[in-house]
Coordinates of C-alpha atoms and ligand atoms in Angstrom, one line a residue:
X125 CA -18.5 41.0 -3.4
X126 CA -20.5 38.4 -1.6
X127 CA -22.9 37.6 -4.4
X128 CA -20.3 37.3 -7.2
X129 CA -19.8 34.1 -9.1
X130 CA -16.6 33.0 -10.8
X131 CA -15.9 30.2 -13.1
X132 CA -12.9 29.1 -11.1
X133 CA -11.9 29.9 -7.5
X134 CA -8.2 29.4 -6.7
X135 CA -7.7 29.1 -3.0
X136 CA -4.2 30.4 -2.2
X137 CA -2.4 33.1 -4.2
X138 CA 1.0 31.4 -3.8
X139 CA 3.5 29.8 -6.0
X140 CA 1.2 27.3 -7.7
X141 CA -2.0 29.2 -7.3
X142 CA -0.9 32.3 -9.3
X143 CA 0.4 30.1 -12.1
X144 CA -3.0 28.4 -12.5
X145 CA -4.9 31.7 -12.1
X146 CA -2.8 33.3 -14.7
X147 CA -3.1 30.5 -17.3
X148 CA -6.9 30.1 -16.8
X149 CA -7.5 33.8 -17.1
X150 CA -5.7 33.8 -20.5
X151 CA -9.0 32.6 -21.7
X152 CA -10.9 35.9 -22.0
X153 CA -14.3 34.4 -21.4
X154 CA -13.2 32.7 -18.2
X155 CA -13.5 34.4 -14.8
X156 CA -11.0 33.6 -12.1
X157 CA -10.9 34.6 -8.4
X158 CA -7.8 34.1 -6.2
X159 CA -8.4 34.0 -2.5
X160 CA -5.2 34.9 -0.6
X161 CA -4.9 35.1 3.2
X162 CA -1.9 37.5 3.0
X163 CA -1.4 40.9 1.4
X164 CA 0.9 42.4 -1.2
X165 CA 4.6 42.3 -0.5
X166 CA 5.6 44.1 -3.7
X167 CA 7.5 46.8 -1.8
X168 CA 8.6 44.7 1.2
X169 CA 12.4 44.8 1.4
X170 CA 12.4 41.6 3.4
X171 CA 11.1 40.0 0.2
X172 CA 12.8 41.9 -2.6
X173 CA 16.4 41.8 -1.2
X174 CA 18.2 39.0 -3.0
X175 CA 20.7 38.8 -0.1
X176 CA 17.9 38.9 2.5
X177 CA 17.1 35.3 3.1
X178 CA 15.6 34.8 6.5
X179 CA 14.6 38.5 7.1
X180 CA 10.9 37.6 6.6
X181 CA 11.0 34.7 9.1
X182 CA 8.9 35.3 12.1
X183 CA 7.2 38.4 10.6
X184 CA 3.6 38.7 9.7
X185 CA 4.2 37.2 6.3
X186 CA 5.4 33.9 7.7
X187 CA 2.8 31.3 8.7
X188 CA 5.4 29.7 10.9
X189 CA 3.5 26.4 11.3
X190 CA 4.6 24.5 14.4
X191 CA 4.9 20.7 14.5
X192 CA 4.2 18.4 17.4
X193 CA 7.1 17.5 19.6
X194 CA 9.3 15.2 17.5
X195 CA 9.8 12.0 19.5
X196 CA 12.5 10.5 17.3
X197 CA 14.4 13.8 17.1
X198 CA 15.2 15.0 20.6
X199 CA 11.6 15.7 21.6
X200 CA 11.2 19.3 20.5
X201 CA 8.8 20.8 18.0
X202 CA 9.9 22.5 14.8
X203 CA 8.8 25.6 13.0
X204 CA 8.0 24.9 9.3
X205 CA 7.9 28.2 7.5
X206 CA 5.6 29.2 4.6
X207 CA 4.8 32.5 3.0
X208 CA 1.6 34.3 3.8
X209 CA 1.4 36.9 1.0
X210 CA 0.5 37.2 -2.6
X211 CA 3.2 35.0 -4.1
X212 CA 3.1 32.6 -1.2
X213 CA 6.3 30.8 -0.1
X214 CA 8.1 32.1 -3.3
X215 CA 8.3 35.4 -1.5
X216 CA 10.3 34.1 1.5
X217 CA 12.2 31.2 0.1
X218 CA 15.9 30.9 -0.7
X219 CA 15.5 31.6 -4.4
X220 CA 17.2 28.3 -5.4
X221 CA 16.1 27.1 -8.8
X222 CA 16.9 23.4 -8.9
X223 CA 14.7 20.7 -10.3
X224 CA 14.8 16.9 -9.8
X225 CA 16.7 13.9 -11.1
X226 CA 14.7 12.7 -14.2
X227 CA 14.3 9.3 -12.6
X228 CA 12.5 10.8 -9.7
X229 CA 9.8 12.3 -11.9
X230 CA 9.6 9.1 -13.9
X231 CA 8.9 7.3 -10.6
X232 CA 5.6 9.4 -10.5
X233 CA 4.5 7.6 -13.6
X234 CA 5.9 4.2 -12.5
X235 CA 3.8 4.2 -9.3
X236 CA 0.6 4.7 -11.5
X237 CA 0.4 8.3 -12.5
X238 CA 0.1 7.9 -16.3
X239 CA 1.3 11.0 -18.2
X240 CA 3.6 12.4 -15.4
X241 CA 7.2 11.8 -16.3
X242 CA 10.3 13.9 -16.7
X243 CA 9.7 13.9 -20.5
X244 CA 6.2 15.3 -20.0
X245 CA 7.1 17.8 -17.3
X246 CA 10.3 19.2 -18.9
X247 CA 8.2 21.3 -21.4
X248 CA 6.5 22.9 -18.4
X249 CA 9.7 23.7 -16.6
X250 CA 10.7 25.5 -19.8
X251 CA 7.4 27.1 -20.4
X252 CA 7.5 28.9 -17.1
X253 CA 11.1 29.9 -17.2
X254 CA 12.9 33.0 -18.5
X255 CA 16.5 32.3 -18.0
X256 CA 18.6 35.4 -18.1
X257 CA 21.7 34.4 -20.0
X258 CA 24.9 35.1 -17.9
X259 CA 26.9 35.6 -21.1
X260 CA 25.1 39.0 -21.4
X261 CA 26.4 40.1 -18.0
X262 CA 30.2 40.5 -18.1
X263 CA 30.3 41.0 -14.4
X264 CA 29.8 37.3 -14.1
X265 CA 32.9 36.4 -16.1
X266 CA 35.1 34.0 -14.3
X267 CA 32.4 33.0 -11.8
X268 CA 32.3 29.5 -13.0
X269 CA 28.6 29.6 -14.1
X270 CA 27.4 27.3 -16.8
X271 CA 24.2 25.9 -18.2
X272 CA 22.9 23.9 -21.1
X273 CA 20.4 25.9 -23.1
X274 CA 18.6 22.7 -24.3
X275 CA 17.0 22.4 -20.9
X276 CA 15.9 26.0 -20.3
X277 CA 13.1 28.3 -21.3
X278 CA 14.0 31.9 -22.2
X279 CA 10.6 33.5 -22.8
X280 CA 8.4 32.3 -19.8
X281 CA 7.1 34.6 -17.1
X282 CA 9.5 33.5 -14.3
X283 CA 12.9 35.2 -14.3
X284 CA 15.8 32.9 -13.3
X285 CA 19.5 33.6 -13.3
X286 CA 22.6 34.6 -11.4
X287 CA 23.0 37.8 -9.4
X288 CA 25.5 40.5 -10.1
X289 CA 26.7 39.9 -6.5
X290 CA 28.0 36.4 -7.5
X291 CA 31.6 36.0 -6.4
X292 CA 34.1 35.6 -9.2
X293 CA 37.2 35.3 -7.1
X294 CA 38.3 31.8 -8.2
X295 CA 36.5 29.9 -5.4
X296 CA 34.3 28.1 -7.9
X297 CA 37.3 26.6 -9.7
X298 CA 39.1 25.7 -6.4
X299 CA 36.0 23.9 -5.2
X300 CA 35.8 22.0 -8.4
X301 CA 39.4 21.0 -8.0
X302 CA 38.7 19.9 -4.4
X303 CA 35.8 17.7 -5.5
X304 CA 38.0 16.1 -8.1
X305 CA 40.6 15.3 -5.4
X306 CA 38.2 13.4 -3.1
X307 CA 38.8 9.7 -2.7
X308 CA 35.7 9.1 -4.7
X309 CA 35.7 12.1 -7.0
X310 CA 32.5 14.2 -7.6
X311 CA 32.6 15.6 -11.1
X312 CA 31.6 19.0 -12.3
X313 CA 28.0 19.0 -13.6
X314 CA 27.5 21.8 -16.1
X315 CA 23.8 21.9 -15.6
X316 CA 22.0 20.3 -12.6
X317 CA 18.6 21.3 -14.1
X318 CA 19.1 18.9 -17.0
X319 CA 17.5 15.9 -15.2
X320 CA 20.9 14.7 -14.0
X321 CA 21.8 16.4 -10.7
X322 CA 24.7 14.3 -9.5
X323 CA 27.9 16.3 -9.3
X324 CA 29.2 19.7 -8.2
X325 CA 27.5 22.8 -9.7
X326 CA 26.6 26.5 -9.6
X327 CA 22.9 26.9 -9.8
X328 CA 20.5 29.7 -10.9
X329 CA 18.1 31.6 -8.7
X330 CA 14.7 33.1 -9.0
X331 CA 15.7 36.8 -9.4
X332 CA 15.6 39.7 -11.7
X333 CA 19.2 40.4 -12.7
X334 CA 18.5 43.9 -14.0
X335 CA 16.6 45.1 -10.9
X336 CA 18.6 42.9 -8.5
X337 CA 15.4 41.8 -6.7
X338 CA 13.7 38.6 -5.9
X339 CA 11.5 37.1 -8.6
X340 CA 8.4 35.6 -6.9
X341 CA 5.2 34.1 -8.2
X342 CA 3.3 37.5 -8.0
X343 CA 6.0 39.4 -9.9
X344 CA 6.1 36.7 -12.6
X345 CA 2.5 35.6 -12.9
X346 CA 0.3 38.3 -11.4
X347 CA 1.5 41.9 -11.5
X348 CA 2.2 42.1 -15.2
X349 CA -1.4 40.7 -15.8
X350 CA -3.3 42.5 -13.0
X351 CA -5.3 44.6 -15.5
X352 CA -7.1 41.5 -16.8
X353 CA -10.7 42.2 -16.0
X354 CA -11.5 38.5 -15.7
X355 CA -8.8 37.9 -13.0
X356 CA -9.7 39.0 -9.5
X357 CA -7.6 38.7 -6.3
X358 CA -9.0 39.1 -2.9
X359 CA -6.1 39.8 -0.5
X360 CA -6.3 39.4 3.3
X361 CA -9.1 37.0 2.8
X362 CA -9.1 33.6 4.6
X363 CA -10.7 30.6 2.9
X364 CA -12.5 28.5 5.5
X365 CA -14.0 25.6 3.6
X366 CA -15.5 24.5 0.3
X367 CA -19.2 24.6 0.0
X368 CA -21.1 21.9 -1.8
X369 CA -24.1 21.7 -4.0
X370 CA -27.1 19.8 -2.5
X371 CA -27.3 16.2 -3.5
X372 CA -25.2 13.0 -3.2
X373 CA -22.4 13.9 -5.5
X374 CA -19.6 16.0 -4.1
X375 CA -19.8 19.0 -6.4
X376 CA -18.3 22.2 -5.1
X377 CA -20.2 25.3 -5.7
X378 CA -18.1 27.9 -3.8
X379 CA -15.9 28.7 -0.9
X380 CA -16.7 30.1 2.5
X381 CA -14.3 33.0 3.3
X382 CA -13.7 35.5 6.0
X383 CA -13.1 38.9 4.4
X384 CA -10.5 41.4 5.6
X385 CA -13.3 43.2 7.4
X386 CA -14.0 40.1 9.5
X387 CA -17.2 39.3 7.7
X388 CA -17.8 35.7 6.7
X389 CA -19.5 35.0 3.4
X390 CA -19.7 32.5 0.5
X391 CA -18.3 33.2 -2.9
X392 CA -19.6 31.0 -5.7
X393 CA -17.7 29.0 -8.3
X394 CA -19.6 27.7 -11.3
X395 CA -16.9 25.4 -12.6
X396 CA -14.2 24.4 -10.2
X397 CA -12.6 25.1 -6.8
X398 CA -8.8 24.7 -7.1
X399 CA -6.8 24.3 -3.9
X400 CA -3.3 25.9 -3.9
X401 CA -2.9 26.7 -0.2
X402 CA 0.3 24.7 0.2
X403 CA 1.1 21.3 1.6
X404 CA 0.4 22.3 5.1
X405 CA -3.0 23.9 4.4
X406 CA -4.7 22.3 1.4
X407 CA -5.2 18.9 3.2
X408 CA -6.7 20.8 6.2
X409 CA -9.1 22.7 3.9
X410 CA -10.2 19.4 2.5
X411 CA -10.9 18.1 6.0
X412 CA -12.7 21.2 7.0
X413 CA -14.9 20.7 3.9
X414 CA -15.7 17.1 4.9
X415 CA -13.2 15.3 2.7
X416 CA -11.0 13.0 4.7
X417 CA -11.0 10.3 7.4
X418 CA -14.5 9.9 8.9
X419 CA -12.9 8.9 12.3
X420 CA -11.0 12.2 12.4
X421 CA -13.8 14.4 11.0
X422 CA -16.4 13.1 13.4
X423 CA -14.2 14.0 16.4
X424 CA -14.7 17.7 15.4
X425 CA -18.4 17.4 14.4
X426 CA -17.7 17.6 10.7
X427 CA -20.0 15.6 8.5
X428 CA -18.2 13.4 6.0
X429 CA -18.9 14.4 2.4
X430 CA -16.2 12.2 0.8
X431 CA -14.7 9.3 2.7
X432 CA -11.0 9.6 1.8
X433 CA -8.9 8.6 4.8
X434 CA -5.5 9.3 3.3
X435 CA -6.0 13.1 3.2
X436 CA -3.1 14.5 5.2
X437 CA -1.2 11.2 5.4
X438 CA 2.3 10.6 3.8
X439 CA 3.7 14.0 5.0
X440 CA 7.4 14.0 4.0
X441 CA 10.0 16.7 4.7
X442 CA 13.8 16.7 4.9
X443 CA 16.0 17.7 7.9
X444 CA 18.5 20.5 7.6
X445 CA 21.8 20.7 9.5
X446 CA 24.9 22.9 9.0
X447 CA 28.6 22.8 9.5
X448 CA 30.8 25.9 9.6
X449 CA 34.5 26.5 9.1
X450 CA 36.7 29.5 9.4
X451 CA 37.9 31.0 6.2
X452 CA 41.5 32.2 6.1
X453 CA 40.5 34.9 3.6
X454 CA 37.8 37.4 4.2
X455 CA 35.0 37.5 1.5
X456 CA 33.8 40.7 0.1
X457 CA 30.7 42.3 1.8
X458 CA 27.6 42.3 -0.3
X459 CA 28.8 39.4 -2.4
X460 CA 27.3 36.0 -2.1
X461 CA 27.7 32.7 -3.8
X462 CA 26.3 29.3 -3.3
X463 CA 27.9 26.1 -4.6
X464 CA 26.1 22.8 -4.5
X465 CA 27.2 19.2 -4.6
X466 CA 24.9 16.3 -5.0
X467 CA 26.7 13.0 -4.2
X468 CA 25.1 9.7 -5.2
X469 CA 25.1 6.8 -2.7
X470 CA 28.4 5.4 -4.1
X471 CA 30.0 8.8 -3.5
X472 CA 28.5 9.5 -0.1
X473 CA 28.6 6.1 1.6
X474 CA 32.0 4.2 1.9
X475 CA 30.0 1.0 2.1
X476 CA 27.2 1.7 -0.3
X477 CA 26.5 -1.9 -1.4
X478 CA 26.3 -3.4 2.0
X479 CA 24.3 -0.4 3.3
X480 CA 21.9 -0.9 0.4
X481 CA 21.5 -4.6 1.0
X482 CA 20.8 -3.9 4.7
X483 CA 18.3 -1.2 3.9
X484 CA 16.5 -3.5 1.5
X485 CA 16.0 -6.0 4.3
X486 CA 14.7 -3.3 6.6
X487 CA 12.1 -1.9 4.1
X488 CA 9.2 -4.2 5.2
X489 CA 9.7 -3.2 8.8
X490 CA 10.0 0.5 7.9
X491 CA 6.7 0.2 6.0
X492 CA 5.0 -1.5 8.9
X493 CA 6.2 1.2 11.2
X494 CA 4.8 4.0 9.1
X495 CA 1.5 2.2 8.6
X496 CA 1.1 1.5 12.3
X497 CA 1.9 5.1 13.2
X498 CA -1.1 6.2 11.2
X499 CA -3.5 3.4 12.3
X500 CA -3.0 1.5 9.1
X501 CA -4.8 4.2 7.1
X502 CA -1.9 3.9 4.7
X503 CA -1.3 0.2 4.2
X504 CA 2.1 -1.3 4.9
X505 CA 2.1 -3.1 1.6
X506 CA 1.6 0.2 -0.3
X507 CA 4.2 2.0 1.8
X508 CA 6.5 -0.8 1.0
X509 CA 6.0 -0.2 -2.8
X510 CA 6.8 3.5 -2.3
X511 CA 9.9 2.5 -0.3
X512 CA 11.1 0.0 -2.9
X513 CA 10.8 2.6 -5.6
X514 CA 12.8 5.0 -3.5
X515 CA 15.4 2.3 -2.8
X516 CA 15.7 1.6 -6.6
X517 CA 16.1 5.4 -7.2
X518 CA 19.0 5.5 -4.7
X519 CA 20.8 2.3 -5.3
X520 CA 20.0 1.5 -9.0
X521 CA 19.3 4.9 -10.6
X522 CA 22.0 6.6 -8.6
X523 CA 20.0 9.8 -7.6
X524 CA 21.7 12.2 -5.2
X525 CA 21.3 11.1 -1.6
X526 CA 22.3 14.4 -0.1
X527 CA 22.5 18.0 -1.0
X528 CA 25.6 19.9 0.2
X529 CA 25.6 23.7 0.0
X530 CA 28.6 25.8 0.5
X531 CA 28.3 29.6 1.1
X532 CA 31.2 31.8 1.9
X533 CA 30.6 35.0 3.8
X534 CA 32.9 37.2 5.9
X535 CA 35.4 34.9 7.4
X536 CA 33.2 31.9 7.3
X537 CA 32.4 29.0 5.1
X538 CA 28.9 27.8 5.9
X539 CA 27.8 24.4 4.7
X540 CA 24.1 23.6 5.1
X541 CA 23.1 20.1 4.0
X542 CA 20.4 17.4 4.1
X543 CA 19.7 13.9 3.1
X544 CA 17.6 14.3 0.0
X545 CA 15.3 11.4 0.3
X546 CA 14.3 10.5 3.9
X547 CA 12.0 7.5 4.3
X548 CA 10.1 8.8 7.4
X549 CA 6.5 9.8 6.7
X550 CA 4.1 11.5 9.1
X551 CA 0.8 13.3 8.8
X552 CA -1.1 16.5 9.1
X553 CA -4.7 16.8 10.4
X554 CA -7.0 19.4 11.6
X555 CA -7.4 20.0 15.4
X556 CA -10.7 21.7 15.4
X557 CA -13.6 22.7 13.1
X558 CA -12.4 26.3 13.6
X559 CA -10.7 27.1 10.3
X560 CA -8.2 29.4 12.0
X561 CA -7.0 26.8 14.5
X562 CA -3.5 25.4 14.1
X563 CA -3.3 21.9 12.5
X564 CA -1.6 18.9 14.1
X565 CA 1.6 18.6 12.0
X566 CA 3.8 15.5 12.7
X567 CA 6.5 14.9 10.1
X568 CA 8.1 12.2 12.3
X569 CA 11.6 13.5 11.6
X570 CA 14.2 10.8 12.0
X571 CA 11.7 8.0 12.7
X572 CA 13.6 5.6 10.4
X573 CA 17.3 5.1 11.0
X574 CA 18.4 5.4 7.4
X575 CA 17.4 9.0 7.5
X576 CA 19.8 9.6 10.4
X577 CA 22.6 7.6 8.8
X578 CA 22.4 9.7 5.7
X579 CA 22.4 12.9 7.8
X580 CA 25.5 11.7 9.7
X581 CA 27.3 10.5 6.6
X582 CA 26.7 13.8 4.8
X583 CA 28.4 15.6 7.7
X584 CA 31.4 13.3 7.4
X585 CA 31.5 14.0 3.7
X586 CA 31.6 17.8 4.4
X587 CA 34.5 17.2 6.8
X588 CA 36.3 15.3 4.1
X589 CA 35.7 18.1 1.5
X590 CA 37.2 20.6 4.0
X591 CA 40.2 18.4 4.5
X592 CA 40.9 18.1 0.8
X593 CA 43.1 20.5 -1.1
X594 CA 42.8 23.2 -2.3
X595 CA 39.8 24.0 -0.1
X596 CA 41.6 22.4 2.9
X597 CA 44.3 25.0 2.7
X598 CA 41.8 27.9 2.4
X599 CA 39.7 26.9 5.4
X600 CA 40.6 27.2 9.1
X601 CA 39.1 25.3 12.0
X602 CA 35.6 23.8 12.1
X603 CA 33.5 26.0 14.3
X604 CA 30.2 24.2 14.1
X605 CA 29.9 21.6 15.6
X606 CA 33.7 21.7 16.1
X607 CA 36.0 18.8 16.8
X608 CA 35.7 19.1 20.6
X609 CA 31.9 18.6 20.3
X610 CA 32.0 15.8 17.7
X611 CA 35.5 14.3 17.4
X612 CA 37.1 13.6 14.0
X613 CA 36.5 9.9 14.2
X614 CA 33.0 10.1 15.8
X615 CA 30.7 7.1 15.3
X616 CA 27.0 7.6 14.5
X617 CA 26.0 7.8 18.1
X618 CA 28.5 10.6 18.8
X619 CA 26.8 12.6 16.0
X620 CA 23.3 12.2 17.4
X621 CA 23.2 15.1 19.9
X622 CA 24.4 17.6 17.3
X623 CA 22.2 16.3 14.4
X624 CA 19.0 15.8 16.4
X625 CA 19.6 18.7 18.6
X626 CA 20.4 21.3 16.0
X627 CA 18.5 20.2 12.9
X628 CA 15.6 22.2 11.5
X629 CA 12.9 21.5 9.0
X630 CA 14.2 21.9 5.5
X631 CA 10.8 23.5 4.6
X632 CA 10.1 21.1 1.8
X633 CA 6.8 19.4 3.0
X634 CA 5.0 17.4 0.3
X635 CA 2.6 14.4 -0.3
X636 CA -0.2 15.5 2.0
X637 CA -2.8 15.2 -0.9
X638 CA -0.8 12.7 -2.9
X639 CA -1.3 12.1 -6.6
X640 CA -1.6 8.3 -6.6
X641 CA -4.0 5.7 -7.7
X642 CA -6.9 5.7 -5.1
X643 CA -6.4 2.1 -4.1
X644 CA -2.8 2.8 -2.9
X645 CA -3.7 5.9 -0.9
X646 CA -4.1 8.6 -3.5
X647 CA -6.0 11.8 -2.7
X648 CA -6.0 13.2 -6.3
X649 CA -5.9 11.5 -9.6
X650 CA -3.7 12.3 -12.6
X651 CA -5.8 15.3 -13.5
X652 CA -5.2 16.5 -9.9
X653 CA -8.9 16.1 -9.2
X654 CA -9.8 14.9 -5.6
X655 CA -11.2 11.4 -5.6
X656 CA -14.9 11.3 -5.0
X657 CA -15.5 15.0 -6.1
X658 CA -16.5 16.1 -9.5
X659 CA -14.8 19.5 -9.5
X660 CA -12.2 20.0 -6.8
X661 CA -8.5 20.0 -7.6
X662 CA -5.3 20.4 -5.7
X663 CA -2.4 21.9 -7.6
X664 CA 0.3 22.7 -5.0
X665 CA 3.2 20.8 -3.4
X666 CA 0.7 18.5 -1.6
X667 CA 0.3 16.4 -4.7
X668 CA 4.0 15.4 -5.2
X669 CA 4.1 11.6 -4.6
X670 CA 7.8 11.5 -3.9
X671 CA 10.4 13.9 -2.7
X672 CA 12.6 15.6 -5.3
X673 CA 16.4 16.2 -5.0
X674 CA 16.2 19.8 -6.1
X675 CA 14.3 22.3 -4.1
X676 CA 10.6 22.4 -4.5
X677 CA 9.7 25.6 -6.2
X678 CA 10.8 24.8 -9.8
X679 CA 8.8 21.6 -9.7
X680 CA 5.8 23.3 -8.1
X681 CA 5.8 25.9 -10.9
X682 CA 6.1 23.2 -13.5
X683 CA 3.3 21.0 -12.0
X684 CA 1.0 24.1 -11.8
X685 CA 1.8 24.9 -15.5
X686 CA 0.8 21.4 -16.5
X687 CA -2.2 21.5 -14.2
X688 CA -3.5 24.6 -16.0
X689 CA -3.3 22.8 -19.4
X690 CA -5.2 19.8 -17.9
X691 CA -7.9 22.1 -16.5
X692 CA -8.1 23.9 -19.9
X693 CA -8.7 20.4 -21.4
X694 CA -5.5 20.5 -23.5
X695 CA -4.1 17.3 -22.0
Ligands
FDA917 P1 2.6 28.4 -1.3 O1 3.0 28.4 0.2 O2 3.5 29.1 -2.2 O3 1.2 29.0 -1.5 C1 0.1 28.8 -0.6 C2 -0.7 30.1 -0.5 O4 -1.9 29.9 0.1 C3 0.0 31.2 0.4 O5 0.1 32.4 -0.3 C4 -0.9 31.2 1.6 O6 -0.8 32.5 2.3 C5 -2.2 30.9 1.0 N1 -3.1 30.3 2.0 C6 -2.9 29.3 2.9 N2 -4.0 29.0 3.6 C7 -5.0 29.9 3.1 C8 -6.3 30.1 3.4 N3 -7.0 29.3 4.4 N4 -7.0 31.1 2.8 C9 -6.4 31.8 1.8 N5 -5.1 31.7 1.5 C10 -4.4 30.7 2.1 N6 12.1 26.0 -2.8 C11 13.0 26.2 -3.8 O7 12.8 25.7 -4.9 N7 14.1 27.0 -3.5 C12 14.4 27.5 -2.3 O8 15.4 28.2 -2.1 C13 13.5 27.3 -1.3 N8 13.7 27.8 -0.1 C14 12.7 27.8 0.9 C15 12.9 28.5 2.1 C16 11.8 28.6 3.0 C17 12.0 29.4 4.2 C18 10.6 27.9 2.7 C19 9.5 28.0 3.7 C20 10.5 27.1 1.5 C21 11.5 27.1 0.6 N9 11.4 26.4 -0.6 C22 12.3 26.6 -1.6 C23 10.1 25.7 -0.9 C24 9.2 26.3 -1.9 O9 9.3 27.7 -1.8 C25 7.8 25.9 -1.6 O10 7.7 24.5 -1.6 C26 6.8 26.4 -2.7 O11 6.9 27.7 -2.8 C27 5.4 26.0 -2.3 O12 4.4 26.4 -3.2 P2 2.9 26.1 -3.0 O13 2.2 26.6 -4.1 O14 2.7 24.7 -2.7 O15 2.5 26.9 -1.7

């Protein structure tokens, strides 16, 4: 193996990596190697079980990255999960297939990424997708499912749809009636994947309806194509760093890897090295390869190949909390449904206008706080621009400010939720020149008070929903946190212990190798090429310049589909 040369080496056989490897190897004269630290999970029931969310957590296919102690959020560290397997995080995630509000992707272009907008990404959402039409599955009749075919693909590799275990007991319709009865009603949204997410919906999942198993990136983009002789995958192989051609220019010529037998070797790439190791690994691989902030690299004895100080900055995630209520009725075993609502600022906040004005005044100081936390590597004036765009998205474009899930099981209604667009930004950097050492991950959860306010207000919103008929009549007492822990009329302060003590990472880390103009802190350009290099790209969640209101995977798949066309020279 050690003396082979490939045209392209893809580092990370996860959600994005397998898309790019598949599309590049469609070209018969092109050789592609995928390097994946994990193994195959084709027959792993913790992966395949569509009702098994969480079973893989803490097992050997979970990287379980740990953050630093979070000083603005009760002082404890958090575990940020990510899949270590062929298929990456798509093998352990919650299967949710939800995209973004169109205006959020348009903001990518507005900040300077020409060619990246909802209009240009929608064809790639569709290209990857194979929506299994629920009309073909009578068992789903009455479940309340709907979609608009104009926004979906039906022939792509990735199967998306609704499971046969979907409840069809009338709850969907009762929830709809409940949302209509709120003081500020939330309307039914027939298809939240249409670019307009606001409203109440039933969403599709990445699953194979016929087989009733999870659809992950490996099942969609690798296994059906594994006989291609120009597509190789090395499993249980850890990428350590990029190797460079001699000379001034930063041109990658390979990747140093540690093979499954423990041997370290270099595998050569004649065209490009493509990083797809995830938002919590790709920036670290760049640093290990000498691309980053010289002050950080020199601490660990790594020579700077490309001076690019914003590698690993701008780390954004969301915070997840959950409320629970008793259900008067017992829900059938082996059935599961999830209902989502996406309130806009006007629907979530009783005083949206005043709150918006107050937040606008605070943005300069928010930006200064983020900049000073990272030693002004990201400039306050640039952060301010990002924040102003985010403010416009919230208060002018009316994007969702929270995601509220409702899942009934047994005698419980569980309602997980999160503010969709926190402002806090942290960082990730290496802690050692040892490629297996844990990185220093600091998302700075709850650093900025708007993020906390949104998280509190979403909890109040959920309480209102459960106090509104007909759901109010179907639900019993609130068991988490419960009115004795957080009283009905609790002010923000009274919510703090619960929210900061019980939150978890929402597992949606992004922006650690941001696609942005270089002068405002970008790590990759609009062709996803790392600034200062001639042939290194990043194609995973690291490049997303702003958070999206859906979950990440659909956007990760679409970005990777578009990346493949860029690499092939089609765009
Ligand atoms: P991804 O993690 O998929 O791929 C990275 C790959 O690189 C992995 O296979 C990894 O093993 C490999 N790798 C890393 N370092 C390496 C090295 N040094 N050498 C070799 N290989 C290396 N989204 C959604 O849309 N719906 C949902 O329901 C959920 N739910 C959810 C739950 C949980 C628990 C998590 C953790 C995440 C989600 N998400 C989600 C998020 C979503 O799944 C995620 O953002 C994408 O799958 C990320 O895709 P990437 O390609 O960026 O990385």
